[in-house]
Tab-separated table of C-alpha atoms in Angstrom:
chain	number	residue	atom	x	y	z
P	1	UNK	CA	28.997	-18.415	13.385
P	2	UNK	CA	25.553	-18.957	15.237
P	3	UNK	CA	23.025	-18.758	12.193
P	4	UNK	CA	26.511	-20.786	9.662
P	5	UNK	CA	25.690	-23.657	12.257
P	6	UNK	CA	22.446	-23.465	12.007
P	7	UNK	CA	22.681	-24.371	8.514
P	8	UNK	CA	25.340	-26.080	8.066
P	9	UNK	CA	23.205	-28.525	11.195
P	10	UNK	CA	20.306	-28.072	8.617
P	11	UNK	CA	21.409	-29.853	5.598
P	12	UNK	CA	23.476	-32.249	7.708
P	13	UNK	CA	26.998	-31.406	7.120
P	14	UNK	CA	27.671	-30.314	10.516
P	15	UNK	CA	28.352	-33.797	11.786
P	16	UNK	CA	30.339	-35.062	8.679
P	17	UNK	CA	32.478	-31.638	8.543
P	18	UNK	CA	33.668	-32.581	12.223
P	19	UNK	CA	34.431	-36.139	11.906
P	20	UNK	CA	36.149	-34.703	8.793
P	21	UNK	CA	38.360	-32.400	10.901
P	22	UNK	CA	39.087	-34.895	13.135
P	23	UNK	CA	40.629	-36.737	10.476
P	24	UNK	CA	42.703	-34.719	9.583
P	25	UNK	CA	43.677	-33.802	12.633
P	26	UNK	CA	44.410	-37.521	13.680
P	27	UNK	CA	46.132	-38.201	10.859
P	28	UNK	CA	48.293	-35.326	11.216
P	29	UNK	CA	49.299	-36.517	15.203
P	30	UNK	CA	50.012	-40.162	14.134
P	31	UNK	CA	52.040	-38.931	11.884
P	32	UNK	CA	53.942	-36.637	14.601
P	33	UNK	CA	54.043	-40.020	16.672
P	34	UNK	CA	55.585	-41.906	13.715
P	35	UNK	CA	58.529	-39.737	12.383
P	36	UNK	CA	59.552	-38.876	16.465
P	37	UNK	CA	59.495	-42.723	16.746
P	38	UNK	CA	60.933	-44.851	13.324
P	39	UNK	CA	63.098	-41.769	12.294
P	40	UNK	CA	63.728	-40.469	15.781
P	41	UNK	CA	63.230	-36.778	15.019
P	42	UNK	CA	62.822	-34.280	17.460
P	43	UNK	CA	59.445	-33.125	17.266
P	44	UNK	CA	59.980	-29.568	15.131
P	45	UNK	CA	61.494	-32.136	12.430
P	46	UNK	CA	58.541	-33.811	12.659
P	47	UNK	CA	55.778	-31.806	13.080
P	48	UNK	CA	57.537	-30.492	9.529
P	49	UNK	CA	58.092	-33.544	7.978
P	50	UNK	CA	53.597	-34.390	8.592
P	51	UNK	CA	52.884	-31.082	7.266
P	52	UNK	CA	54.943	-31.039	3.887
P	53	UNK	CA	53.735	-34.676	3.774
P	54	UNK	CA	49.944	-34.016	4.165
P	55	UNK	CA	49.889	-30.689	2.068
P	56	UNK	CA	52.051	-32.932	-0.757
P	57	UNK	CA	54.237	-30.434	-1.665
P	58	UNK	CA	57.513	-31.678	-2.282
P	59	UNK	CA	59.769	-30.079	-0.196
P	60	UNK	CA	63.178	-32.361	0.607
P	61	UNK	CA	62.773	-34.578	4.068
P	62	UNK	CA	64.888	-32.811	7.026
P	63	UNK	CA	67.183	-36.223	6.440
P	64	UNK	CA	67.273	-39.454	4.431
P	65	UNK	CA	64.736	-41.734	5.150
P	66	UNK	CA	64.877	-45.607	6.356
P	67	UNK	CA	63.196	-48.204	5.136
P	68	UNK	CA	60.660	-48.295	7.446
P	69	UNK	CA	60.311	-44.131	6.920
P	70	UNK	CA	59.920	-44.461	3.762
P	71	UNK	CA	56.879	-47.668	4.484
P	72	UNK	CA	55.306	-44.949	7.007
P	73	UNK	CA	55.461	-41.499	4.477
P	74	UNK	CA	53.948	-43.426	1.725
P	75	UNK	CA	50.855	-45.070	4.279
P	76	UNK	CA	50.620	-41.085	5.434
P	77	UNK	CA	50.140	-40.133	1.820
P	78	UNK	CA	47.647	-42.495	1.016
P	79	UNK	CA	45.478	-41.554	4.588
P	80	UNK	CA	45.844	-37.393	3.380
P	81	UNK	CA	44.667	-38.380	0.502
P	82	UNK	CA	41.321	-40.799	1.161
P	83	UNK	CA	41.391	-37.716	4.426
P	84	UNK	CA	41.280	-34.501	2.276
P	85	UNK	CA	39.307	-36.192	-1.238
P	86	UNK	CA	36.481	-37.284	2.584
P	87	UNK	CA	37.068	-33.615	3.873
P	88	UNK	CA	36.438	-32.155	0.354
P	89	UNK	CA	33.195	-33.956	0.230
P	90	UNK	CA	32.099	-32.465	2.302
P	91	UNK	CA	32.309	-29.028	2.119
P	92	UNK	CA	31.578	-29.172	-1.813
P	93	UNK	CA	28.116	-31.161	-0.642
P	94	UNK	CA	27.365	-27.482	2.076
P	95	UNK	CA	28.173	-25.393	-0.625
P	96	UNK	CA	26.142	-26.949	-3.765
P	97	UNK	CA	23.380	-28.463	-1.778
P	98	UNK	CA	23.209	-25.697	1.222
P	99	UNK	CA	24.779	-21.728	0.114
P	100	UNK	CA	24.544	-21.795	-2.800
P	101	UNK	CA	20.887	-23.460	-3.521
P	102	UNK	CA	20.102	-21.429	-1.056
P	103	UNK	CA	21.277	-17.724	-3.066
P	104	UNK	CA	20.852	-19.237	-6.011
P	105	UNK	CA	16.176	-19.878	-4.876
P	106	UNK	CA	16.691	-16.707	-2.506
P	107	UNK	CA	18.001	-14.794	-6.642
P	108	UNK	CA	14.927	-16.612	-8.356
P	109	UNK	CA	12.392	-15.642	-6.165
P	110	UNK	CA	12.902	-12.001	-5.756
P	111	UNK	CA	13.277	-12.388	-9.475
P	112	UNK	CA	9.782	-13.773	-9.829
P	113	UNK	CA	7.812	-11.069	-7.283
P	114	UNK	CA	9.939	-8.295	-8.698
P	115	UNK	CA	7.747	-9.560	-12.002
P	116	UNK	CA	4.243	-9.665	-10.590
P	117	UNK	CA	1.225	-7.957	-10.762
P	118	UNK	CA	-2.316	-8.089	-9.709
P	119	UNK	CA	-0.947	-10.556	-6.588
P	120	UNK	CA	-2.083	-10.476	-3.069
P	121	UNK	CA	0.341	-10.104	-0.338
P	122	UNK	CA	-0.276	-12.114	3.221
P	123	UNK	CA	1.680	-10.788	6.065
P	124	UNK	CA	1.403	-13.330	8.997
P	125	UNK	CA	1.841	-16.994	8.155
P	126	UNK	CA	0.298	-18.455	11.189
P	127	UNK	CA	-3.569	-19.947	11.570
P	128	UNK	CA	-5.622	-17.406	9.754
P	129	UNK	CA	-2.239	-16.674	6.986
P	130	UNK	CA	-1.965	-20.508	5.829
P	131	UNK	CA	-5.848	-21.155	5.102
P	132	UNK	CA	-5.561	-17.505	4.005
P	133	UNK	CA	-3.031	-19.060	1.127
P	134	UNK	CA	-4.583	-22.477	0.490
P	135	UNK	CA	-7.326	-20.598	-0.746
P	136	UNK	CA	-5.743	-18.602	-2.188
P	137	UNK	CA	-3.787	-21.172	-4.220
P	138	UNK	CA	-6.606	-23.719	-4.462
P	139	UNK	CA	-7.864	-20.451	-6.498
P	140	UNK	CA	-5.098	-20.236	-8.998
P	141	UNK	CA	-4.567	-17.066	-7.456
P	142	UNK	CA	-0.474	-16.067	-6.684
P	143	UNK	CA	0.040	-14.360	-3.803
P	144	UNK	CA	3.432	-13.367	-1.480
P	145	UNK	CA	4.213	-14.262	1.882
P	146	UNK	CA	5.810	-11.884	4.364
P	147	UNK	CA	6.812	-13.763	7.718
P	148	UNK	CA	9.707	-13.210	9.822
P	149	UNK	CA	10.040	-16.785	11.760
P	150	UNK	CA	12.667	-18.867	11.435
P	151	UNK	CA	11.219	-22.467	11.297
P	152	UNK	CA	8.453	-20.772	8.964
P	153	UNK	CA	11.172	-19.687	6.345
P	154	UNK	CA	12.855	-22.771	6.494
P	155	UNK	CA	9.781	-24.484	5.468
P	156	UNK	CA	9.031	-21.646	2.397
P	157	UNK	CA	12.491	-22.319	1.374
P	158	UNK	CA	12.437	-25.549	0.587
P	159	UNK	CA	9.062	-25.466	-0.942
P	160	UNK	CA	9.353	-24.270	-4.838
P	161	UNK	CA	5.363	-23.553	-4.813
P	162	UNK	CA	5.127	-20.786	-2.080
P	163	UNK	CA	7.190	-16.982	-2.711
P	164	UNK	CA	8.110	-15.201	0.193
P	165	UNK	CA	9.837	-12.468	1.579
P	166	UNK	CA	11.934	-13.309	5.144
P	167	UNK	CA	10.955	-9.210	7.338
P	168	UNK	CA	8.532	-7.374	8.952
P	169	UNK	CA	5.794	-6.353	6.871
P	170	UNK	CA	5.710	-3.100	9.319
P	171	UNK	CA	8.390	-1.591	8.143
P	172	UNK	CA	7.175	-0.045	4.164
P	173	UNK	CA	10.782	-1.940	2.893
P	174	UNK	CA	8.915	-5.034	3.296
P	175	UNK	CA	5.922	-4.511	2.175
P	176	UNK	CA	7.248	-2.224	-1.522
P	177	UNK	CA	10.006	-5.872	-1.555
P	178	UNK	CA	6.424	-7.874	-1.307
P	179	UNK	CA	5.794	-5.611	-4.208
P	180	UNK	CA	2.734	-4.153	-2.900
P	181	UNK	CA	2.915	-1.279	-5.243
P	182	UNK	CA	1.581	-3.739	-8.128
P	183	UNK	CA	-0.203	-5.914	-5.445
P	184	UNK	CA	-4.415	-6.752	-6.242
P	185	UNK	CA	-4.727	-6.880	-2.558
P	186	UNK	CA	-3.845	-7.370	0.751
P	187	UNK	CA	-4.108	-10.402	3.527
P	188	UNK	CA	-3.192	-8.762	7.161
P	189	UNK	CA	-3.016	-11.931	9.451
P	190	UNK	CA	-0.440	-11.018	12.150
P	191	UNK	CA	-1.251	-11.512	15.944
P	192	UNK	CA	-1.154	-7.859	17.316
P	193	UNK	CA	-3.922	-5.687	16.053
P	194	UNK	CA	-1.494	-2.507	16.261
P	195	UNK	CA	0.496	-4.845	13.882
P	196	UNK	CA	-2.459	-4.861	12.172
P	197	UNK	CA	-3.167	-1.347	11.810
P	198	UNK	CA	0.562	-0.313	11.128
P	199	UNK	CA	0.354	-2.803	7.784
P	200	UNK	CA	-3.069	-1.765	6.772
P	201	UNK	CA	-1.721	2.408	7.434
P	202	UNK	CA	1.534	1.921	5.158
P	203	UNK	CA	0.362	-0.424	2.753
P	204	UNK	CA	-3.059	1.796	2.143
P	205	UNK	CA	-0.107	5.460	1.781
P	206	UNK	CA	2.129	2.473	-0.719
P	207	UNK	CA	-0.832	1.921	-2.916
P	208	UNK	CA	-4.360	3.151	-3.328
P	209	UNK	CA	-6.744	1.135	-5.433
P	210	UNK	CA	-5.282	-1.893	-3.407
P	211	UNK	CA	-7.920	-4.111	-1.454
P	212	UNK	CA	-7.255	-5.034	1.981
P	213	UNK	CA	-8.449	-7.082	4.202
P	214	UNK	CA	-7.542	-7.399	8.053
P	215	UNK	CA	-8.017	-9.644	11.058
P	216	UNK	CA	-8.786	-8.020	14.219
P	217	UNK	CA	-9.491	-9.283	17.597
P	218	UNK	CA	-11.313	-6.717	19.286
P	219	UNK	CA	-14.296	-4.288	18.021
P	220	UNK	CA	-11.779	-1.668	18.885
P	221	UNK	CA	-9.308	-2.620	16.484
P	222	UNK	CA	-12.254	-3.068	13.625
P	223	UNK	CA	-12.988	0.542	14.148
P	224	UNK	CA	-9.292	1.491	13.500
P	225	UNK	CA	-8.489	-0.656	10.980
P	226	UNK	CA	-11.039	0.728	8.837
P	227	UNK	CA	-9.854	4.225	9.389
P	228	UNK	CA	-6.649	2.482	8.248
P	229	UNK	CA	-7.560	1.433	5.421
P	230	UNK	CA	-8.917	-1.482	5.385
P	231	UNK	CA	-12.024	-2.588	2.919
P	232	UNK	CA	-12.911	-5.242	5.425
P	233	UNK	CA	-12.316	-6.720	8.846
P	234	UNK	CA	-12.222	-10.218	10.095
P	235	UNK	CA	-13.008	-11.240	13.274
P	236	UNK	CA	-11.953	-15.080	14.155
P	237	UNK	CA	-13.759	-15.420	17.411
P	238	UNK	CA	-16.526	-13.858	16.351
P	239	UNK	CA	-17.388	-15.733	13.291
P	240	UNK	CA	-15.967	-18.728	15.155
P	241	UNK	CA	-18.842	-18.184	18.165
P	242	UNK	CA	-21.520	-17.408	15.246
P	243	UNK	CA	-21.009	-20.248	13.444
P	244	UNK	CA	-20.867	-22.393	16.340
P	245	UNK	CA	-24.308	-21.521	16.928
P	246	UNK	CA	-25.873	-21.526	13.991
P	247	UNK	CA	-25.032	-25.143	13.379
P	248	UNK	CA	-26.285	-25.809	16.508
P	249	UNK	CA	-29.972	-23.959	14.949
P	250	UNK	CA	-30.053	-24.463	11.591
P	251	UNK	CA	-27.929	-27.046	11.054
P	252	UNK	CA	-28.382	-28.557	7.791
P	253	UNK	CA	-28.204	-25.053	6.265
P	254	UNK	CA	-24.784	-24.601	7.319
P	255	UNK	CA	-23.686	-27.786	6.091
P	256	UNK	CA	-24.438	-27.654	3.724
P	257	UNK	CA	-23.057	-24.001	2.707
P	258	UNK	CA	-20.047	-25.542	4.196
P	259	UNK	CA	-19.433	-28.447	1.916
P	260	UNK	CA	-20.097	-25.607	-1.138
P	261	UNK	CA	-16.998	-23.132	0.438
P	262	UNK	CA	-14.651	-26.587	0.872
P	263	UNK	CA	-15.349	-28.460	-1.587
P	264	UNK	CA	-12.529	-28.784	-4.657
P	265	UNK	CA	-14.859	-28.975	-7.417
P	266	UNK	CA	-17.682	-26.837	-6.270
P	267	UNK	CA	-16.960	-23.115	-7.389
P	268	UNK	CA	-18.469	-19.680	-7.184
P	269	UNK	CA	-17.032	-17.287	-8.775
P	270	UNK	CA	-17.533	-12.943	-9.001
P	271	UNK	CA	-17.773	-11.602	-12.902
P	272	UNK	CA	-17.587	-7.738	-13.091
P	273	UNK	CA	-19.266	-5.446	-16.115
P	274	UNK	CA	-15.767	-5.144	-17.271
P	275	UNK	CA	-14.658	-8.194	-17.577
P	276	UNK	CA	-17.401	-8.999	-20.398
P	277	UNK	CA	-17.331	-9.197	-24.192
P	278	UNK	CA	-18.978	-6.451	-25.481
P	279	UNK	CA	-21.560	-8.617	-26.702
P	280	UNK	CA	-22.858	-8.932	-22.855
P	281	UNK	CA	-22.808	-6.026	-21.773
P	282	UNK	CA	-25.948	-4.557	-21.351
P	283	UNK	CA	-27.677	-7.329	-21.815
P	284	UNK	CA	-30.320	-9.129	-19.651
P	285	UNK	CA	-29.351	-12.280	-16.901
P	286	UNK	CA	-32.059	-14.367	-19.660
P	287	UNK	CA	-30.028	-13.268	-23.092
P	288	UNK	CA	-26.828	-13.940	-21.501
P	289	UNK	CA	-28.046	-18.084	-21.401
P	290	UNK	CA	-25.479	-18.824	-18.480
P	291	UNK	CA	-27.378	-21.654	-17.725
P	292	UNK	CA	-28.497	-23.145	-21.029
P	293	UNK	CA	-24.200	-22.301	-22.530
P	294	UNK	CA	-22.662	-23.727	-19.138
P	295	UNK	CA	-24.828	-25.678	-16.560
P	296	UNK	CA	-23.522	-22.745	-14.362
P	297	UNK	CA	-26.213	-20.225	-11.655
P	298	UNK	CA	-26.610	-16.955	-11.833
P	299	UNK	CA	-26.952	-16.893	-7.561
P	300	UNK	CA	-26.050	-12.818	-6.845
P	301	UNK	CA	-26.469	-9.142	-7.867
P	302	UNK	CA	-24.127	-6.214	-6.847
P	303	UNK	CA	-25.382	-2.925	-8.525
P	304	UNK	CA	-22.960	0.039	-8.184
P	305	UNK	CA	-24.423	1.835	-5.415
P	306	UNK	CA	-23.573	-1.537	-4.048
P	307	UNK	CA	-27.163	-3.476	-3.078
P	308	UNK	CA	-26.875	-7.445	-3.153
P	309	UNK	CA	-29.624	-8.850	-4.634
P	310	UNK	CA	-30.283	-12.613	-3.762
P	311	UNK	CA	-31.085	-15.209	-6.717
P	312	UNK	CA	-31.967	-11.592	-9.411
P	313	UNK	CA	-34.896	-12.590	-12.082
P	314	UNK	CA	-33.854	-13.200	-16.048
P	315	UNK	CA	-35.136	-9.612	-16.952
P	316	UNK	CA	-31.932	-8.211	-14.891
P	317	UNK	CA	-29.319	-6.262	-16.366
P	318	UNK	CA	-25.684	-6.475	-16.371
P	319	UNK	CA	-25.673	-2.429	-16.150
P	320	UNK	CA	-21.757	-0.259	-15.447
P	321	UNK	CA	-19.994	-1.250	-12.363
P	322	UNK	CA	-22.599	-4.093	-11.857
P	323	UNK	CA	-21.453	-7.726	-11.225
P	324	UNK	CA	-23.290	-11.368	-10.802
P	325	UNK	CA	-22.016	-14.403	-8.930
P	326	UNK	CA	-22.205	-17.356	-9.710
P	327	UNK	CA	-21.860	-21.324	-8.505
P	328	UNK	CA	-21.256	-23.584	-10.555
P	329	UNK	CA	-18.054	-26.924	-11.274
P	330	UNK	CA	-14.232	-25.422	-11.687
P	331	UNK	CA	-15.816	-26.651	-15.289
P	332	UNK	CA	-19.031	-24.910	-15.502
P	333	UNK	CA	-17.797	-21.671	-13.812
P	334	UNK	CA	-14.243	-21.959	-15.915
P	335	UNK	CA	-16.182	-22.166	-19.658
P	336	UNK	CA	-18.829	-19.403	-18.370
P	337	UNK	CA	-15.667	-17.177	-17.808
P	338	UNK	CA	-14.084	-18.068	-21.298
P	339	UNK	CA	-17.500	-16.944	-22.733
P	340	UNK	CA	-18.594	-14.188	-21.444
P	341	UNK	CA	-14.811	-12.718	-22.061
P	342	UNK	CA	-14.755	-14.323	-25.850
P	343	UNK	CA	-18.048	-13.062	-26.925
P	344	UNK	CA	-18.498	-17.045	-28.529
């Protein structure tokens, strides 16, 4: 009952519904009082006449009405129709705008999640989770949020752009509902390290090939998360402290990096060997003519053993399992990806 009341209040209907019920009760009391005073009915007869008049069922009168009684009855019918109309409008508004709308949106969200593949599951929509979602959205990545905070869930229900699952991310059924088996990756930012460990362990079991990134609060939790299956562990407090110290020792460098990572029109992208068309596989960076064709720049190279090369030489060759990192504007990088995939 408490949840129903909260739902009614959330749609601004609760007060209007109470007002409608109060009007019906008031009209009923007026009917009883009027029949007792005008027609000298006893209380039972007055209640009976009020009920059949308000409900407009058409039963006969207890006794023939006087002229004054007929006028009063006519006014009572008019009041009852108007009151019923108001109450029905309020109830219909609740059904169409509230419960039904939520039901169909819930159905739509579930259907969309079931169709997803290669998406990212984000567990927790706190400060870190929200920032992760914003970055994913800016890069046009599909993602699903798992959250159990009622206030945040209400925000998601009013936002057509967020796919979400309400529940505890440590439960297998909730992860499966978020499409964990078809997901490309998982980001868990729960405030409790033990829950993040449990989520990482469960997710790795459900999807052995996915990439898992987790938040951690302590060095001890970092090692446990990696043993549980997390590929990367981020410690926001440590990163924040390092970033502040770097801003003091080399401010221009950090500000330049912040500009690159936060500027909407600037994009840094990784391009894997497998995503290249046959025309560009096993070719050198010079032969690919990346800068000449698009204006984007190759700033990094990663070989199959995981080693990184910063600012690779033009003679560096794209071999199997390698990838390059490019930097440019949104248009430059988008055009580059299109060219490398299509073989133009």
